[in-house]
């Protein structure tokens, strides 16, 4: 075998090794980028769902359809957190998109990102404090949705009932696996909450608390 052939083979071998090493080294970046795209698409779907739910509960669109674009992730819509008003408990809405090492969660209108044990509020809930009056909507699902994979899924939303639960002084106890995020939100809102385990509690002198029951299917 001539030295020219041997040299060519060595170059090809070295190039192949370099390409292989670059591919192995870039895999975390490649897959990280893929997950970033998935999470971004999930976030846009989450925001659309939130907007559709708001349109339904305000009566602007009593029957609505939200389209969820799935790219290898799973989504579940159900009631999970519990909010008690003066001791009476109500289960409120939860929407979760599951990716690889990340979750996007919407609880009663608040959107959270959960990644590597960190929990960040990325979109606040529609809860307001005007002077001493707390405006607190409770959004509860009738029905549930659970799906995954790839493609587009249509979720049908309709307003089933609206109930005024409380005006005046109220004690609120919110129980959630993300209680620490809720505690920070209510503390910044100015209602002086306390936290014990998974429950955040506070009292207000005046309130306007409404339960919206939204059918999902």
GROMACS .gro file of C-alpha atoms in nm:
model
  217
    1UNK     CA    1   0.000   0.000   0.000
    2UNK     CA    2   0.152   0.333  -0.105
    3UNK     CA    3   0.227   0.603   0.146
    4UNK     CA    4  -0.023   0.829  -0.039
    5UNK     CA    5  -0.306   0.578   0.017
    6UNK     CA    6  -0.206   0.533   0.382
    7UNK     CA    7  -0.201   0.910   0.428
    8UNK     CA    8  -0.545   0.947   0.269
    9UNK     CA    9  -0.688   0.673   0.493
   10UNK     CA   10  -0.539   0.841   0.799
   11UNK     CA   11  -0.697   1.173   0.701
   12UNK     CA   12  -1.035   1.006   0.647
   13UNK     CA   13  -1.003   0.830   0.986
   14UNK     CA   14  -0.911   1.155   1.161
   15UNK     CA   15  -1.199   1.343   0.996
   16UNK     CA   16  -1.443   1.064   1.094
   17UNK     CA   17  -1.319   1.075   1.453
   18UNK     CA   18  -1.351   1.453   1.464
   19UNK     CA   19  -1.706   1.443   1.323
   20UNK     CA   20  -1.800   1.175   1.575
   21UNK     CA   21  -1.655   1.372   1.864
   22UNK     CA   22  -1.831   1.690   1.751
   23UNK     CA   23  -2.163   1.505   1.723
   24UNK     CA   24  -2.128   1.357   2.072
   25UNK     CA   25  -2.026   1.694   2.216
   26UNK     CA   26  -2.314   1.877   2.046
   27UNK     CA   27  -2.586   1.629   2.141
   28UNK     CA   28  -2.680   1.805   2.469
   29UNK     CA   29  -2.705   2.135   2.279
   30UNK     CA   30  -2.913   1.976   2.002
   31UNK     CA   31  -3.153   1.805   2.240
   32UNK     CA   32  -3.156   2.111   2.464
   33UNK     CA   33  -3.259   2.321   2.166
   34UNK     CA   34  -3.530   2.072   2.077
   35UNK     CA   35  -3.666   2.088   2.433
   36UNK     CA   36  -3.649   2.468   2.424
   37UNK     CA   37  -3.862   2.467   2.108
   38UNK     CA   38  -4.109   2.224   2.267
   39UNK     CA   39  -4.134   2.439   2.578
   40UNK     CA   40  -4.186   2.755   2.374
   41UNK     CA   41  -4.467   2.592   2.176
   42UNK     CA   42  -4.619   2.462   2.500
   43UNK     CA   43  -4.606   2.814   2.645
   44UNK     CA   44  -4.791   2.961   2.346
   45UNK     CA   45  -5.054   2.686   2.375
   46UNK     CA   46  -5.083   2.758   2.748
   47UNK     CA   47  -5.134   3.130   2.686
   48UNK     CA   48  -5.399   3.053   2.422
   49UNK     CA   49  -5.579   2.825   2.666
   50UNK     CA   50  -5.570   3.095   2.933
   51UNK     CA   51  -5.712   3.353   2.692
   52UNK     CA   52  -5.987   3.116   2.577
   53UNK     CA   53  -6.080   3.034   2.938
   54UNK     CA   54  -6.100   3.407   3.018
   55UNK     CA   55  -6.320   3.469   2.713
   56UNK     CA   56  -6.550   3.187   2.821
   57UNK     CA   57  -6.579   3.293   3.186
   58UNK     CA   58  -6.642   3.658   3.094
   59UNK     CA   59  -6.917   3.550   2.853
   60UNK     CA   60  -6.743   3.704   2.551
   61UNK     CA   61  -6.735   3.359   2.390
   62UNK     CA   62  -6.952   3.117   2.596
   63UNK     CA   63  -6.845   2.828   2.372
   64UNK     CA   64  -6.490   2.823   2.247
   65UNK     CA   65  -6.228   2.593   2.098
   66UNK     CA   66  -5.859   2.604   2.187
   67UNK     CA   67  -5.606   2.424   1.970
   68UNK     CA   68  -5.305   2.271   2.142
   69UNK     CA   69  -5.000   2.206   1.925
   70UNK     CA   70  -4.811   1.904   2.056
   71UNK     CA   71  -4.453   1.827   1.955
   72UNK     CA   72  -4.368   1.522   2.162
   73UNK     CA   73  -4.502   1.650   2.495
   74UNK     CA   74  -4.796   1.552   2.717
   75UNK     CA   75  -5.073   1.772   2.854
   76UNK     CA   76  -5.329   1.717   3.129
   77UNK     CA   77  -5.623   1.939   3.227
   78UNK     CA   78  -5.794   1.868   3.558
   79UNK     CA   79  -5.877   2.016   3.899
   80UNK     CA   80  -5.592   1.986   4.146
   81UNK     CA   81  -5.524   2.276   4.385
   82UNK     CA   82  -5.780   2.340   4.659
   83UNK     CA   83  -5.893   2.688   4.764
   84UNK     CA   84  -6.100   2.711   5.082
   85UNK     CA   85  -6.313   3.019   5.146
   86UNK     CA   86  -6.408   3.049   5.513
   87UNK     CA   87  -6.361   2.673   5.547
   88UNK     CA   88  -6.555   2.566   5.235
   89UNK     CA   89  -6.324   2.395   4.984
   90UNK     CA   90  -6.327   2.420   4.605
   91UNK     CA   91  -6.102   2.235   4.363
   92UNK     CA   92  -5.967   2.468   4.097
   93UNK     CA   93  -5.821   2.428   3.751
   94UNK     CA   94  -5.480   2.285   3.670
   95UNK     CA   95  -5.318   2.250   3.327
   96UNK     CA   96  -4.978   2.081   3.298
   97UNK     CA   97  -4.749   2.041   2.996
   98UNK     CA   98  -4.480   1.779   3.059
   99UNK     CA   99  -4.147   1.788   2.876
  100UNK     CA  100  -3.805   1.640   2.943
  101UNK     CA  101  -3.684   1.790   3.273
  102UNK     CA  102  -3.938   2.072   3.258
  103UNK     CA  103  -4.306   2.142   3.321
  104UNK     CA  104  -4.536   2.431   3.247
  105UNK     CA  105  -4.820   2.452   3.495
  106UNK     CA  106  -5.127   2.673   3.502
  107UNK     CA  107  -5.311   2.684   3.835
  108UNK     CA  108  -5.623   2.898   3.856
  109UNK     CA  109  -5.483   3.125   3.584
  110UNK     CA  110  -5.123   3.150   3.712
  111UNK     CA  111  -4.858   3.008   3.475
  112UNK     CA  112  -4.547   2.857   3.633
  113UNK     CA  113  -4.229   2.707   3.492
  114UNK     CA  114  -4.079   2.415   3.681
  115UNK     CA  115  -3.727   2.308   3.588
  116UNK     CA  116  -3.460   2.124   3.789
  117UNK     CA  117  -3.652   2.184   4.111
  118UNK     CA  118  -3.685   2.560   4.048
  119UNK     CA  119  -4.033   2.710   4.028
  120UNK     CA  120  -4.087   3.047   3.861
  121UNK     CA  121  -4.409   3.245   3.815
  122UNK     CA  122  -4.403   3.354   3.451
  123UNK     CA  123  -4.762   3.483   3.424
  124UNK     CA  124  -4.960   3.607   3.727
  125UNK     CA  125  -5.315   3.491   3.804
  126UNK     CA  126  -5.613   3.726   3.754
  127UNK     CA  127  -5.623   3.810   4.126
  128UNK     CA  128  -5.622   4.174   4.233
  129UNK     CA  129  -5.618   4.383   4.549
  130UNK     CA  130  -5.781   4.725   4.518
  131UNK     CA  131  -5.739   4.902   4.847
  132UNK     CA  132  -5.879   4.651   5.094
  133UNK     CA  133  -6.092   4.459   4.840
  134UNK     CA  134  -5.957   4.129   4.705
  135UNK     CA  135  -6.096   4.019   4.369
  136UNK     CA  136  -6.050   3.642   4.350
  137UNK     CA  137  -6.194   3.433   4.065
  138UNK     CA  138  -6.200   3.056   4.117
  139UNK     CA  139  -6.186   2.863   3.790
  140UNK     CA  140  -6.304   2.504   3.815
  141UNK     CA  141  -6.314   2.246   3.533
  142UNK     CA  142  -6.605   2.015   3.471
  143UNK     CA  143  -6.443   1.728   3.283
  144UNK     CA  144  -6.078   1.658   3.209
  145UNK     CA  145  -5.838   1.619   2.917
  146UNK     CA  146  -5.520   1.412   2.898
  147UNK     CA  147  -5.321   1.356   2.582
  148UNK     CA  148  -4.970   1.352   2.437
  149UNK     CA  149  -4.759   1.286   2.130
  150UNK     CA  150  -4.749   1.504   1.820
  151UNK     CA  151  -5.008   1.695   1.623
  152UNK     CA  152  -5.291   1.933   1.705
  153UNK     CA  153  -5.556   1.863   1.968
  154UNK     CA  154  -5.879   2.062   1.996
  155UNK     CA  155  -6.015   2.134   2.343
  156UNK     CA  156  -6.376   2.250   2.367
  157UNK     CA  157  -6.461   2.497   2.644
  158UNK     CA  158  -6.800   2.618   2.760
  159UNK     CA  159  -6.929   2.815   3.056
  160UNK     CA  160  -7.161   2.605   3.272
  161UNK     CA  161  -7.219   2.816   3.580
  162UNK     CA  162  -7.116   3.132   3.764
  163UNK     CA  163  -7.162   3.166   4.141
  164UNK     CA  164  -7.088   3.458   4.370
  165UNK     CA  165  -6.927   3.287   4.669
  166UNK     CA  166  -6.832   3.569   4.903
  167UNK     CA  167  -6.822   3.940   4.959
  168UNK     CA  168  -6.691   4.111   5.269
  169UNK     CA  169  -6.436   3.972   5.512
  170UNK     CA  170  -6.292   3.634   5.411
  171UNK     CA  171  -6.030   3.379   5.509
  172UNK     CA  172  -5.857   3.212   5.214
  173UNK     CA  173  -5.655   2.888   5.235
  174UNK     CA  174  -5.486   2.770   4.915
  175UNK     CA  175  -5.335   2.421   4.906
  176UNK     CA  176  -5.100   2.340   4.618
  177UNK     CA  177  -4.778   2.155   4.541
  178UNK     CA  178  -4.652   2.497   4.433
  179UNK     CA  179  -4.747   2.673   4.756
  180UNK     CA  180  -4.416   2.862   4.781
  181UNK     CA  181  -4.485   3.037   4.447
  182UNK     CA  182  -4.834   3.132   4.562
  183UNK     CA  183  -4.695   3.257   4.892
  184UNK     CA  184  -4.455   3.490   4.710
  185UNK     CA  185  -4.737   3.614   4.485
  186UNK     CA  186  -4.976   3.690   4.771
  187UNK     CA  187  -4.696   3.850   4.975
  188UNK     CA  188  -4.617   4.086   4.687
  189UNK     CA  189  -4.990   4.148   4.642
  190UNK     CA  190  -4.997   4.278   4.999
  191UNK     CA  191  -5.232   4.042   5.186
  192UNK     CA  192  -4.975   3.928   5.449
  193UNK     CA  193  -4.998   3.551   5.391
  194UNK     CA  194  -4.860   3.270   5.603
  195UNK     CA  195  -4.743   2.930   5.477
  196UNK     CA  196  -4.757   2.590   5.644
  197UNK     CA  197  -4.655   2.289   5.437
  198UNK     CA  198  -4.846   2.310   5.109
  199UNK     CA  199  -5.105   2.562   5.235
  200UNK     CA  200  -5.096   2.939   5.205
  201UNK     CA  201  -5.342   3.130   5.425
  202UNK     CA  202  -5.450   3.491   5.470
  203UNK     CA  203  -5.752   3.702   5.566
  204UNK     CA  204  -5.890   4.015   5.402
  205UNK     CA  205  -6.138   4.274   5.525
  206UNK     CA  206  -6.327   4.283   5.196
  207UNK     CA  207  -6.354   4.047   4.903
  208UNK     CA  208  -6.532   3.966   4.579
  209UNK     CA  209  -6.495   3.593   4.517
  210UNK     CA  210  -6.665   3.426   4.220
  211UNK     CA  211  -6.664   3.061   4.109
  212UNK     CA  212  -6.656   2.999   3.733
  213UNK     CA  213  -6.735   2.643   3.625
  214UNK     CA  214  -6.594   2.569   3.281
  215UNK     CA  215  -6.669   2.251   3.089
  216UNK     CA  216  -6.366   2.099   2.913
  217UNK     CA  217  -6.373   1.810   2.665
   0.00000   0.00000   0.00000
